Amino acid sequence: MGFFKKTPKDDNKNIEEQDIHIISKIDQETYMESEDNLKRRNSIFEKVKNGLSKTRKNISGKIDDVIRSHRKIDEELFDELEEILITADVGIVSTMKIIENLKEKAKDKNIADPYDIKALLKEEVKNIMLSSVDNNYIKLEPTPSLILVVGVNGVGKTTTIGKLAHNIKISGKSVLLAAGDTFRAAAIDQLMEWGNRANVEVVSHQEGSDPAAVIFDAIKKAKAKNIDVLICDTAGRLHNKSNLMNELNKIFRVVEKEYPEATKEILLVLDATTGQNAINQAKVFKEVSNITGVILTKLDGTAKGGIAIALQAELNLPIKLIGVGEGIEDLQPFDVDIFINSIFE
Ligand SMILES: Nc1nc2c(ncn2[C@@H]2O[C@H](COP(=O)(O)OP(=O)(O)OP(=O)(O)O)[C@@H](O)[C@H]2O)c(=O)[nH]1
Ligand SMILES: [Mg+2]
């Protein structure tokens, strides 16, 4: 099962393959009308909810405890809620904003019962996430499109690319992969293996070769073969900022020069289990490149999924995909409503 909108040319494929998750602007609008889309949405919700169970316990569970222990709404209640958000890595700036708005709303609405605070808090978290970015969709249209995947070592770039390639492929688009991580031979092999699994071709050079040259060749091939989506892996070294900047800039120049017509996404992969480190990485990458979105992996392994809120609300980086496990089904589109419902239920 994939999650990209199926292109019309694939309408004749079997039903099983057509039963894919769809999260695009158009489909959001038709969710209300289509039972099918509702089913898909529910299946995404189930996956995401399971993956976020640790974060839910950490946020929702603790909020329930705090609310239960308070008879009235006072400064102490707000302080305790604030602490819960901060320890869940929501980030100080967004936490302050959320609590401030919460206090105001509670006052405006004359809320006196602590039990009513939770729904209000949920609403405020949602507001702050929605107000900071336009949307959370990966832009693949008009084709051809190119996705450049960046991020430090071990965050999940290559496995995510494999899953993404599979999802885009079964949505009916042609996909090509570029093994732009030439640092280790194993990295190239790993991508090749994903290419095999997803039945997608991989452009690669030898270990140690110039990543920009790999991307150059891949673009040439994508053009020659009329490929819809080219996904490029990159090395995750971050010895120092100028090193990273040089390598990425060289790749960006090649992309701009050779593929100006392509719809582009530069997706930063971050490992949610690394907490504040992930935030720092986001800041560095944002400085050196025009990141268009974040793929937040390993949310299943952490209670600090609040990082998604900090990334989106403080750094204005739209989360586009989340990893909630190691399986191919565990890469899911990010949807603010589904996320909030998953951590507040
Ligand atoms: N639990 C869990 N594990 C994940 C998730 N995403 C990726 N992983 C695992 O993270 C590990 C590292 O993934 P890679 O794809 O090799 O990471 P990378 O960023 O390409 O690493 P380098 O190539 O060394 O820079 C693998 O064991 C993946 O299975 C996720 O959402 N949840
Ligand atoms: Mg890799």
mmCIF file of C-alpha atoms and ligand atoms in Angstrom:
data_model
loop_
_atom_site.group_PDB
_atom_site.id
_atom_site.type_symbol
_atom_site.label_atom_id
_atom_site.label_comp_id
_atom_site.label_asym_id
_atom_site.label_seq_id
_atom_site.Cartn_x
_atom_site.Cartn_y
_atom_site.Cartn_z
ATOM 1 C CA MET A 1 0.000 0.000 0.000
ATOM 2 C CA GLY A 2 1.319 3.405 -0.908
ATOM 3 C CA PHE A 3 0.129 6.853 -0.069
ATOM 4 C CA PHE A 4 0.476 8.893 -3.179
ATOM 5 C CA LYS A 5 -2.339 9.847 -5.397
ATOM 6 C CA LYS A 6 -2.747 7.325 -8.131
ATOM 7 C CA THR A 7 -2.204 8.668 -11.607
ATOM 8 C CA PRO A 8 -4.983 8.003 -14.123
ATOM 9 C CA LYS A 9 -2.845 5.887 -16.428
ATOM 10 C CA ASP A 10 -2.830 3.152 -13.801
ATOM 11 C CA ASP A 11 -6.547 2.772 -13.501
ATOM 12 C CA ASN A 12 -6.402 -0.705 -14.960
ATOM 13 C CA LYS A 13 -4.168 -2.126 -12.262
ATOM 14 C CA ASN A 14 -5.588 -4.543 -9.751
ATOM 15 C CA ILE A 15 -7.792 -3.360 -6.923
ATOM 16 C CA GLU A 16 -5.283 -4.310 -4.253
ATOM 17 C CA GLU A 17 -2.740 -1.970 -5.753
ATOM 18 C CA GLN A 18 -5.244 0.761 -6.190
ATOM 19 C CA ASP A 19 -6.165 0.667 -2.554
ATOM 20 C CA ILE A 20 -3.552 3.168 -1.603
ATOM 21 C CA HIS A 21 -3.458 5.951 0.895
ATOM 22 C CA ILE A 22 -4.091 9.287 -0.632
ATOM 23 C CA ILE A 23 -3.088 12.446 1.044
ATOM 24 C CA SER A 24 -3.124 15.322 -1.334
ATOM 25 C CA LYS A 25 -4.908 18.596 -1.334
ATOM 26 C CA ILE A 26 -7.601 17.371 -3.687
ATOM 27 C CA ASP A 27 -8.262 14.312 -1.610
ATOM 28 C CA GLN A 28 -8.472 16.274 1.582
ATOM 29 C CA GLU A 29 -11.347 18.082 -0.046
ATOM 30 C CA THR A 30 -13.082 14.883 -1.054
ATOM 31 C CA TYR A 31 -12.546 13.003 2.210
ATOM 32 C CA MET A 32 -16.014 13.882 3.336
ATOM 33 C CA GLU A 33 -17.562 12.442 0.205
ATOM 34 C CA SER A 34 -15.601 9.305 -0.327
ATOM 35 C CA GLU A 35 -15.934 6.287 1.932
ATOM 36 C CA ASP A 36 -12.766 4.910 0.397
ATOM 37 C CA ASN A 37 -10.731 7.909 1.390
ATOM 38 C CA LEU A 38 -12.176 7.754 4.857
ATOM 39 C CA LYS A 39 -11.033 4.146 5.119
ATOM 40 C CA ARG A 40 -7.548 5.112 4.021
ATOM 41 C CA ARG A 41 -7.462 7.928 6.469
ATOM 42 C CA ASN A 42 -8.487 5.578 9.241
ATOM 43 C CA SER A 43 -5.781 3.124 8.301
ATOM 44 C CA ILE A 44 -3.167 5.903 8.400
ATOM 45 C CA PHE A 45 -4.565 6.990 11.744
ATOM 46 C CA GLU A 46 -4.251 3.464 13.170
ATOM 47 C CA LYS A 47 -0.645 3.164 12.012
ATOM 48 C CA VAL A 48 0.347 6.576 13.282
ATOM 49 C CA LYS A 49 -1.509 6.111 16.561
ATOM 50 C CA ASN A 50 0.308 2.841 17.229
ATOM 51 C CA GLY A 51 3.638 4.385 16.317
ATOM 52 C CA LEU A 52 3.076 7.331 18.607
ATOM 53 C CA SER A 53 1.987 5.338 21.654
ATOM 54 C CA LYS A 54 5.055 6.314 23.709
ATOM 55 C CA THR A 55 4.567 9.990 22.978
ATOM 56 C CA ARG A 56 0.856 9.695 23.716
ATOM 57 C CA LYS A 57 1.570 8.222 27.144
ATOM 58 C CA ASN A 58 4.107 10.934 27.775
ATOM 59 C CA ILE A 59 1.867 13.818 26.741
ATOM 60 C CA SER A 60 -1.761 12.778 27.013
ATOM 61 C CA GLY A 61 -1.246 10.419 29.947
ATOM 62 C CA LYS A 62 0.555 13.035 32.001
ATOM 63 C CA ILE A 63 -1.947 15.747 31.119
ATOM 64 C CA ASP A 64 -4.745 13.510 32.392
ATOM 65 C CA ASP A 65 -2.868 12.991 35.660
ATOM 66 C CA VAL A 66 -2.297 16.699 36.146
ATOM 67 C CA ILE A 67 -5.898 17.542 35.363
ATOM 68 C CA ARG A 68 -7.136 14.892 37.757
ATOM 69 C CA SER A 69 -5.055 16.329 40.558
ATOM 70 C CA HIS A 70 -6.409 19.855 40.174
ATOM 71 C CA ARG A 71 -9.756 21.055 41.393
ATOM 72 C CA LYS A 72 -9.521 24.435 39.809
ATOM 73 C CA ILE A 73 -7.712 26.192 37.020
ATOM 74 C CA ASP A 74 -4.816 28.116 38.467
ATOM 75 C CA GLU A 75 -1.238 29.154 37.704
ATOM 76 C CA GLU A 76 0.082 25.875 39.097
ATOM 77 C CA LEU A 77 -1.996 23.859 36.623
ATOM 78 C CA PHE A 78 -0.604 25.858 33.719
ATOM 79 C CA ASP A 79 2.942 25.460 35.051
ATOM 80 C CA GLU A 80 2.538 21.720 35.187
ATOM 81 C CA LEU A 81 1.121 21.571 31.658
ATOM 82 C CA GLU A 82 4.028 23.692 30.486
ATOM 83 C CA GLU A 83 6.489 21.264 32.021
ATOM 84 C CA ILE A 84 4.836 18.305 30.297
ATOM 85 C CA LEU A 85 5.183 19.956 26.904
ATOM 86 C CA ILE A 86 8.779 20.944 27.475
ATOM 87 C CA THR A 87 9.806 17.461 28.621
ATOM 88 C CA ALA A 88 8.128 16.039 25.499
ATOM 89 C CA ASP A 89 10.477 18.235 23.413
ATOM 90 C CA VAL A 90 7.789 20.576 22.181
ATOM 91 C CA GLY A 91 10.374 23.346 22.531
ATOM 92 C CA ILE A 92 10.403 26.332 24.863
ATOM 93 C CA VAL A 93 9.247 28.981 22.411
ATOM 94 C CA SER A 94 6.279 26.963 21.130
ATOM 95 C CA THR A 95 5.391 25.773 24.626
ATOM 96 C CA MET A 96 5.291 29.341 25.930
ATOM 97 C CA LYS A 97 3.124 30.405 23.034
ATOM 98 C CA ILE A 98 0.759 27.475 23.483
ATOM 99 C CA ILE A 99 0.360 28.041 27.240
ATOM 100 C CA GLU A 100 -0.086 31.774 26.793
ATOM 101 C CA ASN A 101 -2.848 31.247 24.222
ATOM 102 C CA LEU A 102 -4.370 28.559 26.399
ATOM 103 C CA LYS A 103 -4.605 30.913 29.378
ATOM 104 C CA GLU A 104 -6.226 33.560 27.234
ATOM 105 C CA LYS A 105 -8.757 31.175 25.715
ATOM 106 C CA ALA A 106 -9.626 29.657 29.093
ATOM 107 C CA LYS A 107 -10.297 33.130 30.397
ATOM 108 C CA ASP A 108 -12.291 34.222 27.332
ATOM 109 C CA LYS A 109 -14.418 31.132 27.466
ATOM 110 C CA ASN A 110 -14.855 31.279 31.233
ATOM 111 C CA ILE A 111 -13.623 27.762 31.675
ATOM 112 C CA ALA A 112 -13.600 26.729 35.300
ATOM 113 C CA ASP A 113 -13.287 22.969 35.168
ATOM 114 C CA PRO A 114 -9.762 21.577 34.653
ATOM 115 C CA TYR A 115 -11.314 18.721 32.642
ATOM 116 C CA ASP A 116 -12.192 21.196 29.877
ATOM 117 C CA ILE A 117 -8.597 22.309 29.545
ATOM 118 C CA LYS A 118 -7.386 19.306 27.596
ATOM 119 C CA ALA A 119 -9.580 19.912 24.562
ATOM 120 C CA LEU A 120 -8.548 23.540 24.584
ATOM 121 C CA LEU A 121 -4.878 22.625 24.783
ATOM 122 C CA LYS A 122 -5.259 20.216 21.900
ATOM 123 C CA GLU A 123 -6.817 22.992 19.850
ATOM 124 C CA GLU A 124 -3.947 25.368 20.658
ATOM 125 C CA VAL A 125 -1.296 22.831 19.646
ATOM 126 C CA LYS A 126 -3.119 22.308 16.390
ATOM 127 C CA ASN A 127 -3.398 26.045 15.782
ATOM 128 C CA ILE A 128 0.273 26.666 16.320
ATOM 129 C CA MET A 129 1.195 23.853 13.937
ATOM 130 C CA LEU A 130 -1.215 24.907 11.228
ATOM 131 C CA SER A 131 -0.371 28.576 11.399
ATOM 132 C CA SER A 132 3.330 28.092 10.769
ATOM 133 C CA VAL A 133 3.363 26.210 7.456
ATOM 134 C CA ASP A 134 1.243 26.196 4.305
ATOM 135 C CA ASN A 135 0.749 22.473 3.926
ATOM 136 C CA ASN A 136 2.394 19.128 4.550
ATOM 137 C CA TYR A 137 2.311 17.557 1.113
ATOM 138 C CA ILE A 138 5.271 16.395 -0.887
ATOM 139 C CA LYS A 139 5.091 18.205 -4.171
ATOM 140 C CA LEU A 140 5.641 15.870 -7.101
ATOM 141 C CA GLU A 141 3.653 17.745 -9.706
ATOM 142 C CA PRO A 142 4.181 18.901 -12.337
ATOM 143 C CA THR A 143 6.572 16.148 -13.300
ATOM 144 C CA PRO A 144 9.440 15.668 -13.756
ATOM 145 C CA SER A 145 10.301 16.071 -10.129
ATOM 146 C CA LEU A 146 13.387 15.613 -8.047
ATOM 147 C CA ILE A 147 13.647 14.820 -4.358
ATOM 148 C CA LEU A 148 16.974 15.416 -2.690
ATOM 149 C CA VAL A 149 17.239 13.626 0.643
ATOM 150 C CA VAL A 150 19.690 15.081 3.168
ATOM 151 C CA GLY A 151 20.499 14.491 6.822
ATOM 152 C CA VAL A 152 23.267 13.276 9.123
ATOM 153 C CA ASN A 153 24.477 9.692 9.587
ATOM 154 C CA GLY A 154 22.067 6.985 10.562
ATOM 155 C CA VAL A 155 18.872 9.044 10.705
ATOM 156 C CA GLY A 156 17.161 6.772 8.182
ATOM 157 C CA LYS A 157 17.766 8.436 4.816
ATOM 158 C CA THR A 158 18.416 5.343 2.722
ATOM 159 C CA THR A 159 15.654 3.178 4.178
ATOM 160 C CA THR A 160 13.217 6.059 3.849
ATOM 161 C CA ILE A 161 14.197 6.529 0.205
ATOM 162 C CA GLY A 162 13.550 2.835 -0.388
ATOM 163 C CA LYS A 163 10.082 3.032 1.140
ATOM 164 C CA LEU A 164 9.316 6.277 -0.646
ATOM 165 C CA ALA A 165 10.410 4.849 -3.996
ATOM 166 C CA HIS A 166 8.101 1.894 -3.453
ATOM 167 C CA ASN A 167 5.164 4.135 -2.558
ATOM 168 C CA ILE A 168 5.626 6.469 -5.492
ATOM 169 C CA LYS A 169 6.139 3.554 -7.861
ATOM 170 C CA ILE A 170 2.894 1.849 -6.908
ATOM 171 C CA SER A 171 1.078 5.142 -7.263
ATOM 172 C CA GLY A 172 1.833 4.784 -10.964
ATOM 173 C CA LYS A 173 4.780 7.113 -11.389
ATOM 174 C CA SER A 174 8.148 6.077 -12.739
ATOM 175 C CA VAL A 175 10.994 6.429 -10.270
ATOM 176 C CA LEU A 176 14.781 6.537 -10.534
ATOM 177 C CA LEU A 177 17.199 6.502 -7.591
ATOM 178 C CA ALA A 178 20.609 8.182 -7.406
ATOM 179 C CA ALA A 179 23.233 6.776 -5.029
ATOM 180 C CA GLY A 180 24.626 10.168 -4.029
ATOM 181 C CA ASP A 181 26.116 8.777 -0.820
ATOM 182 C CA THR A 182 29.450 7.661 -2.260
ATOM 183 C CA PHE A 183 31.210 7.719 1.082
ATOM 184 C CA ARG A 184 30.876 3.999 1.769
ATOM 185 C CA ALA A 185 30.429 1.091 -0.635
ATOM 186 C CA ALA A 186 27.863 -0.345 1.770
ATOM 187 C CA ALA A 187 25.688 2.737 1.324
ATOM 188 C CA ILE A 188 25.574 2.200 -2.423
ATOM 189 C CA ASP A 189 24.764 -1.499 -1.963
ATOM 190 C CA GLN A 190 22.025 -0.679 0.515
ATOM 191 C CA LEU A 191 20.328 1.630 -1.968
ATOM 192 C CA MET A 192 20.707 -0.965 -4.746
ATOM 193 C CA GLU A 193 18.960 -3.486 -2.557
ATOM 194 C CA TRP A 194 16.057 -1.102 -1.977
ATOM 195 C CA GLY A 195 16.006 -0.469 -5.719
ATOM 196 C CA ASN A 196 15.601 -4.207 -6.267
ATOM 197 C CA ARG A 197 12.845 -4.484 -3.702
ATOM 198 C CA ALA A 198 10.921 -1.532 -5.115
ATOM 199 C CA ASN A 199 11.722 -2.552 -8.683
ATOM 200 C CA VAL A 200 13.336 0.778 -9.420
ATOM 201 C CA GLU A 201 16.591 1.456 -11.239
ATOM 202 C CA VAL A 202 19.545 2.941 -9.344
ATOM 203 C CA VAL A 203 22.247 5.180 -10.827
ATOM 204 C CA SER A 204 25.534 4.718 -8.969
ATOM 205 C CA HIS A 205 29.257 5.345 -9.264
ATOM 206 C CA GLN A 206 32.168 3.858 -7.379
ATOM 207 C CA GLU A 207 32.798 4.396 -3.702
ATOM 208 C CA GLY A 208 34.632 7.663 -3.136
ATOM 209 C CA SER A 209 33.514 9.301 -6.362
ATOM 210 C CA ASP A 210 32.026 12.781 -6.620
ATOM 211 C CA PRO A 211 28.366 12.791 -5.444
ATOM 212 C CA ALA A 212 27.546 15.703 -7.739
ATOM 213 C CA ALA A 213 28.682 13.601 -10.719
ATOM 214 C CA VAL A 214 26.292 10.815 -9.686
ATOM 215 C CA ILE A 215 23.429 13.284 -9.520
ATOM 216 C CA PHE A 216 24.469 14.708 -12.887
ATOM 217 C CA ASP A 217 24.312 11.253 -14.492
ATOM 218 C CA ALA A 218 21.043 10.439 -12.796
ATOM 219 C CA ILE A 219 19.429 13.618 -14.138
ATOM 220 C CA LYS A 220 20.657 12.740 -17.608
ATOM 221 C CA LYS A 221 19.121 9.309 -17.318
ATOM 222 C CA ALA A 222 15.874 10.642 -15.844
ATOM 223 C CA LYS A 223 15.510 12.963 -18.831
ATOM 224 C CA ALA A 224 16.344 10.280 -21.375
ATOM 225 C CA LYS A 225 13.869 7.853 -19.879
ATOM 226 C CA ASN A 226 11.160 10.395 -19.079
ATOM 227 C CA ILE A 227 11.258 9.510 -15.400
ATOM 228 C CA ASP A 228 8.581 11.155 -13.242
ATOM 229 C CA VAL A 229 10.437 11.230 -9.952
ATOM 230 C CA LEU A 230 14.180 11.132 -9.315
ATOM 231 C CA ILE A 231 15.122 10.545 -5.670
ATOM 232 C CA CYS A 232 18.705 11.296 -4.636
ATOM 233 C CA ASP A 233 20.447 9.877 -1.583
ATOM 234 C CA THR A 234 23.297 11.891 -0.058
ATOM 235 C CA ALA A 235 26.030 11.223 2.476
ATOM 236 C CA GLY A 236 25.317 12.146 6.056
ATOM 237 C CA ARG A 237 28.707 13.400 7.096
ATOM 238 C CA LEU A 238 28.699 16.541 9.135
ATOM 239 C CA HIS A 239 32.361 16.925 10.157
ATOM 240 C CA ASN A 240 31.940 20.612 9.949
ATOM 241 C CA LYS A 241 29.510 23.022 8.439
ATOM 242 C CA SER A 242 31.658 24.274 5.574
ATOM 243 C CA ASN A 243 32.343 20.710 4.450
ATOM 244 C CA LEU A 244 28.650 19.969 4.343
ATOM 245 C CA MET A 245 27.879 23.273 2.704
ATOM 246 C CA ASN A 246 30.415 22.706 -0.057
ATOM 247 C CA GLU A 247 29.187 19.261 -0.905
ATOM 248 C CA LEU A 248 25.526 20.200 -0.854
ATOM 249 C CA ASN A 249 26.098 23.409 -2.791
ATOM 250 C CA LYS A 250 27.855 21.507 -5.518
ATOM 251 C CA ILE A 251 24.865 19.159 -5.772
ATOM 252 C CA PHE A 252 22.395 22.076 -5.751
ATOM 253 C CA ARG A 253 24.320 23.765 -8.565
ATOM 254 C CA VAL A 254 24.165 20.630 -10.680
ATOM 255 C CA VAL A 255 20.447 20.257 -10.018
ATOM 256 C CA GLU A 256 19.710 23.891 -10.845
ATOM 257 C CA LYS A 257 21.797 23.870 -13.970
ATOM 258 C CA GLU A 258 20.810 20.480 -15.357
ATOM 259 C CA TYR A 259 17.221 20.166 -14.216
ATOM 260 C CA PRO A 260 15.689 23.639 -13.993
ATOM 261 C CA GLU A 261 12.319 22.324 -15.148
ATOM 262 C CA ALA A 262 11.994 19.810 -12.316
ATOM 263 C CA THR A 263 9.644 20.298 -9.362
ATOM 264 C CA LYS A 264 12.019 20.125 -6.430
ATOM 265 C CA GLU A 265 11.861 18.987 -2.839
ATOM 266 C CA ILE A 266 14.814 19.069 -0.483
ATOM 267 C CA LEU A 267 13.798 16.835 2.372
ATOM 268 C CA LEU A 268 15.729 16.743 5.615
ATOM 269 C CA VAL A 269 15.583 13.438 7.460
ATOM 270 C CA LEU A 270 15.682 13.745 11.241
ATOM 271 C CA ASP A 271 15.730 10.996 13.849
ATOM 272 C CA ALA A 272 13.043 11.819 16.418
ATOM 273 C CA THR A 273 14.832 9.833 19.134
ATOM 274 C CA THR A 274 17.705 12.335 19.132
ATOM 275 C CA GLY A 275 15.534 15.120 20.563
ATOM 276 C CA GLN A 276 17.249 18.492 20.745
ATOM 277 C CA ASN A 277 20.057 17.249 18.491
ATOM 278 C CA ALA A 278 17.543 16.900 15.705
ATOM 279 C CA ILE A 279 16.481 20.500 16.263
ATOM 280 C CA ASN A 280 20.098 21.628 16.040
ATOM 281 C CA GLN A 281 20.618 19.630 12.858
ATOM 282 C CA ALA A 282 17.536 21.258 11.372
ATOM 283 C CA LYS A 283 18.952 24.690 12.167
ATOM 284 C CA VAL A 284 22.291 23.895 10.504
ATOM 285 C CA PHE A 285 20.734 22.394 7.382
ATOM 286 C CA LYS A 286 18.293 25.258 7.123
ATOM 287 C CA GLU A 287 21.209 27.660 7.119
ATOM 288 C CA VAL A 288 22.999 25.929 4.290
ATOM 289 C CA SER A 289 20.089 24.916 2.117
ATOM 290 C CA ASN A 290 16.550 25.604 1.124
ATOM 291 C CA ILE A 291 14.955 22.728 2.991
ATOM 292 C CA THR A 292 11.374 22.294 1.781
ATOM 293 C CA GLY A 293 10.333 19.778 4.398
ATOM 294 C CA VAL A 294 11.222 17.226 7.023
ATOM 295 C CA ILE A 295 10.933 13.469 7.211
ATOM 296 C CA LEU A 296 10.807 12.614 10.890
ATOM 297 C CA THR A 297 11.842 9.002 11.480
ATOM 298 C CA LYS A 298 11.789 6.610 14.441
ATOM 299 C CA LEU A 299 8.824 8.251 16.151
ATOM 300 C CA ASP A 300 7.919 4.748 17.324
ATOM 301 C CA GLY A 301 11.049 4.652 19.450
ATOM 302 C CA THR A 302 10.554 7.820 21.426
ATOM 303 C CA ALA A 303 8.262 9.455 23.952
ATOM 304 C CA LYS A 304 9.428 12.815 22.694
ATOM 305 C CA GLY A 305 7.381 13.079 19.536
ATOM 306 C CA GLY A 306 6.633 16.657 20.588
ATOM 307 C CA ILE A 307 9.649 17.487 18.473
ATOM 308 C CA ALA A 308 7.323 17.508 15.465
ATOM 309 C CA ILE A 309 5.570 20.508 16.995
ATOM 310 C CA ALA A 310 8.839 22.354 17.642
ATOM 311 C CA LEU A 311 10.102 21.703 14.109
ATOM 312 C CA GLN A 312 6.981 22.929 12.468
ATOM 313 C CA ALA A 313 6.028 25.762 14.814
ATOM 314 C CA GLU A 314 9.461 27.126 15.668
ATOM 315 C CA LEU A 315 11.528 26.391 12.596
ATOM 316 C CA ASN A 316 8.647 26.671 10.117
ATOM 317 C CA LEU A 317 9.629 23.374 8.574
ATOM 318 C CA PRO A 318 6.674 21.357 7.313
ATOM 319 C CA ILE A 319 6.839 17.722 8.361
ATOM 320 C CA LYS A 320 6.053 15.787 5.192
ATOM 321 C CA LEU A 321 6.519 12.171 6.142
ATOM 322 C CA ILE A 322 6.952 10.302 9.395
ATOM 323 C CA GLY A 323 8.524 6.958 10.164
ATOM 324 C CA VAL A 324 6.677 4.983 12.806
ATOM 325 C CA GLY A 325 8.552 1.688 12.442
ATOM 326 C CA GLU A 326 10.981 -0.197 10.248
ATOM 327 C CA GLY A 327 8.502 -1.808 7.858
ATOM 328 C CA ILE A 328 7.623 -0.470 4.447
ATOM 329 C CA GLU A 329 4.122 0.338 5.751
ATOM 330 C CA ASP A 330 5.579 2.408 8.542
ATOM 331 C CA LEU A 331 6.457 5.406 6.436
ATOM 332 C CA GLN A 332 3.354 7.553 6.505
ATOM 333 C CA PRO A 333 2.302 10.961 5.252
ATOM 334 C CA PHE A 334 2.149 13.577 7.971
ATOM 335 C CA ASP A 335 -1.194 15.105 8.714
ATOM 336 C CA VAL A 336 -1.589 17.603 11.546
ATOM 337 C CA ASP A 337 -5.056 16.377 12.546
ATOM 338 C CA ILE A 338 -4.008 12.755 12.619
ATOM 339 C CA PHE A 339 -0.874 13.616 14.565
ATOM 340 C CA ILE A 340 -2.712 15.690 17.165
ATOM 341 C CA ASN A 341 -5.460 13.113 17.568
ATOM 342 C CA SER A 342 -2.815 10.427 17.998
ATOM 343 C CA ILE A 343 -0.996 12.174 20.813
ATOM 344 C CA PHE A 344 -4.060 13.545 22.592
ATOM 345 C CA GLU A 345 -6.413 10.619 22.494
HETATM 346 N N1 LIG B 1 12.217 2.014 14.506
HETATM 347 C C1 LIG B 1 12.454 2.677 13.367
HETATM 348 N N2 LIG B 1 13.620 2.499 12.725
HETATM 349 C C2 LIG B 1 13.849 3.185 11.586
HETATM 350 C C3 LIG B 1 12.886 4.088 11.061
HETATM 351 N N3 LIG B 1 13.402 4.638 9.932
HETATM 352 C C4 LIG B 1 14.620 4.087 9.760
HETATM 353 N N4 LIG B 1 14.918 3.213 10.748
HETATM 354 C C5 LIG B 1 16.166 2.436 10.932
HETATM 355 O O1 LIG B 1 17.284 3.285 11.094
HETATM 356 C C6 LIG B 1 18.482 2.636 10.680
HETATM 357 C C7 LIG B 1 19.363 3.554 9.841
HETATM 358 O O2 LIG B 1 18.747 3.760 8.592
HETATM 359 P P1 LIG B 1 19.513 4.193 7.271
HETATM 360 O O3 LIG B 1 18.473 4.350 6.246
HETATM 361 O O4 LIG B 1 20.635 3.300 6.966
HETATM 362 O O5 LIG B 1 20.077 5.609 7.684
HETATM 363 P P2 LIG B 1 20.951 6.623 6.808
HETATM 364 O O6 LIG B 1 20.522 7.989 7.195
HETATM 365 O O7 LIG B 1 20.874 6.289 5.384
HETATM 366 O O8 LIG B 1 22.404 6.356 7.379
HETATM 367 P P3 LIG B 1 23.828 6.675 6.681
HETATM 368 O O9 LIG B 1 23.762 6.148 5.287
HETATM 369 O O10 LIG B 1 24.797 5.935 7.538
HETATM 370 O O11 LIG B 1 24.031 8.134 6.738
HETATM 371 C C8 LIG B 1 18.023 1.379 9.965
HETATM 372 O O12 LIG B 1 18.218 0.280 10.806
HETATM 373 C C9 LIG B 1 16.529 1.598 9.737
HETATM 374 O O13 LIG B 1 15.784 0.417 9.698
HETATM 375 C C10 LIG B 1 11.642 4.270 11.792
HETATM 376 O O14 LIG B 1 10.753 5.043 11.441
HETATM 377 N N5 LIG B 1 11.495 3.528 12.935
HETATM 378 MG MG MG B 2 22.314 5.902 3.948
#
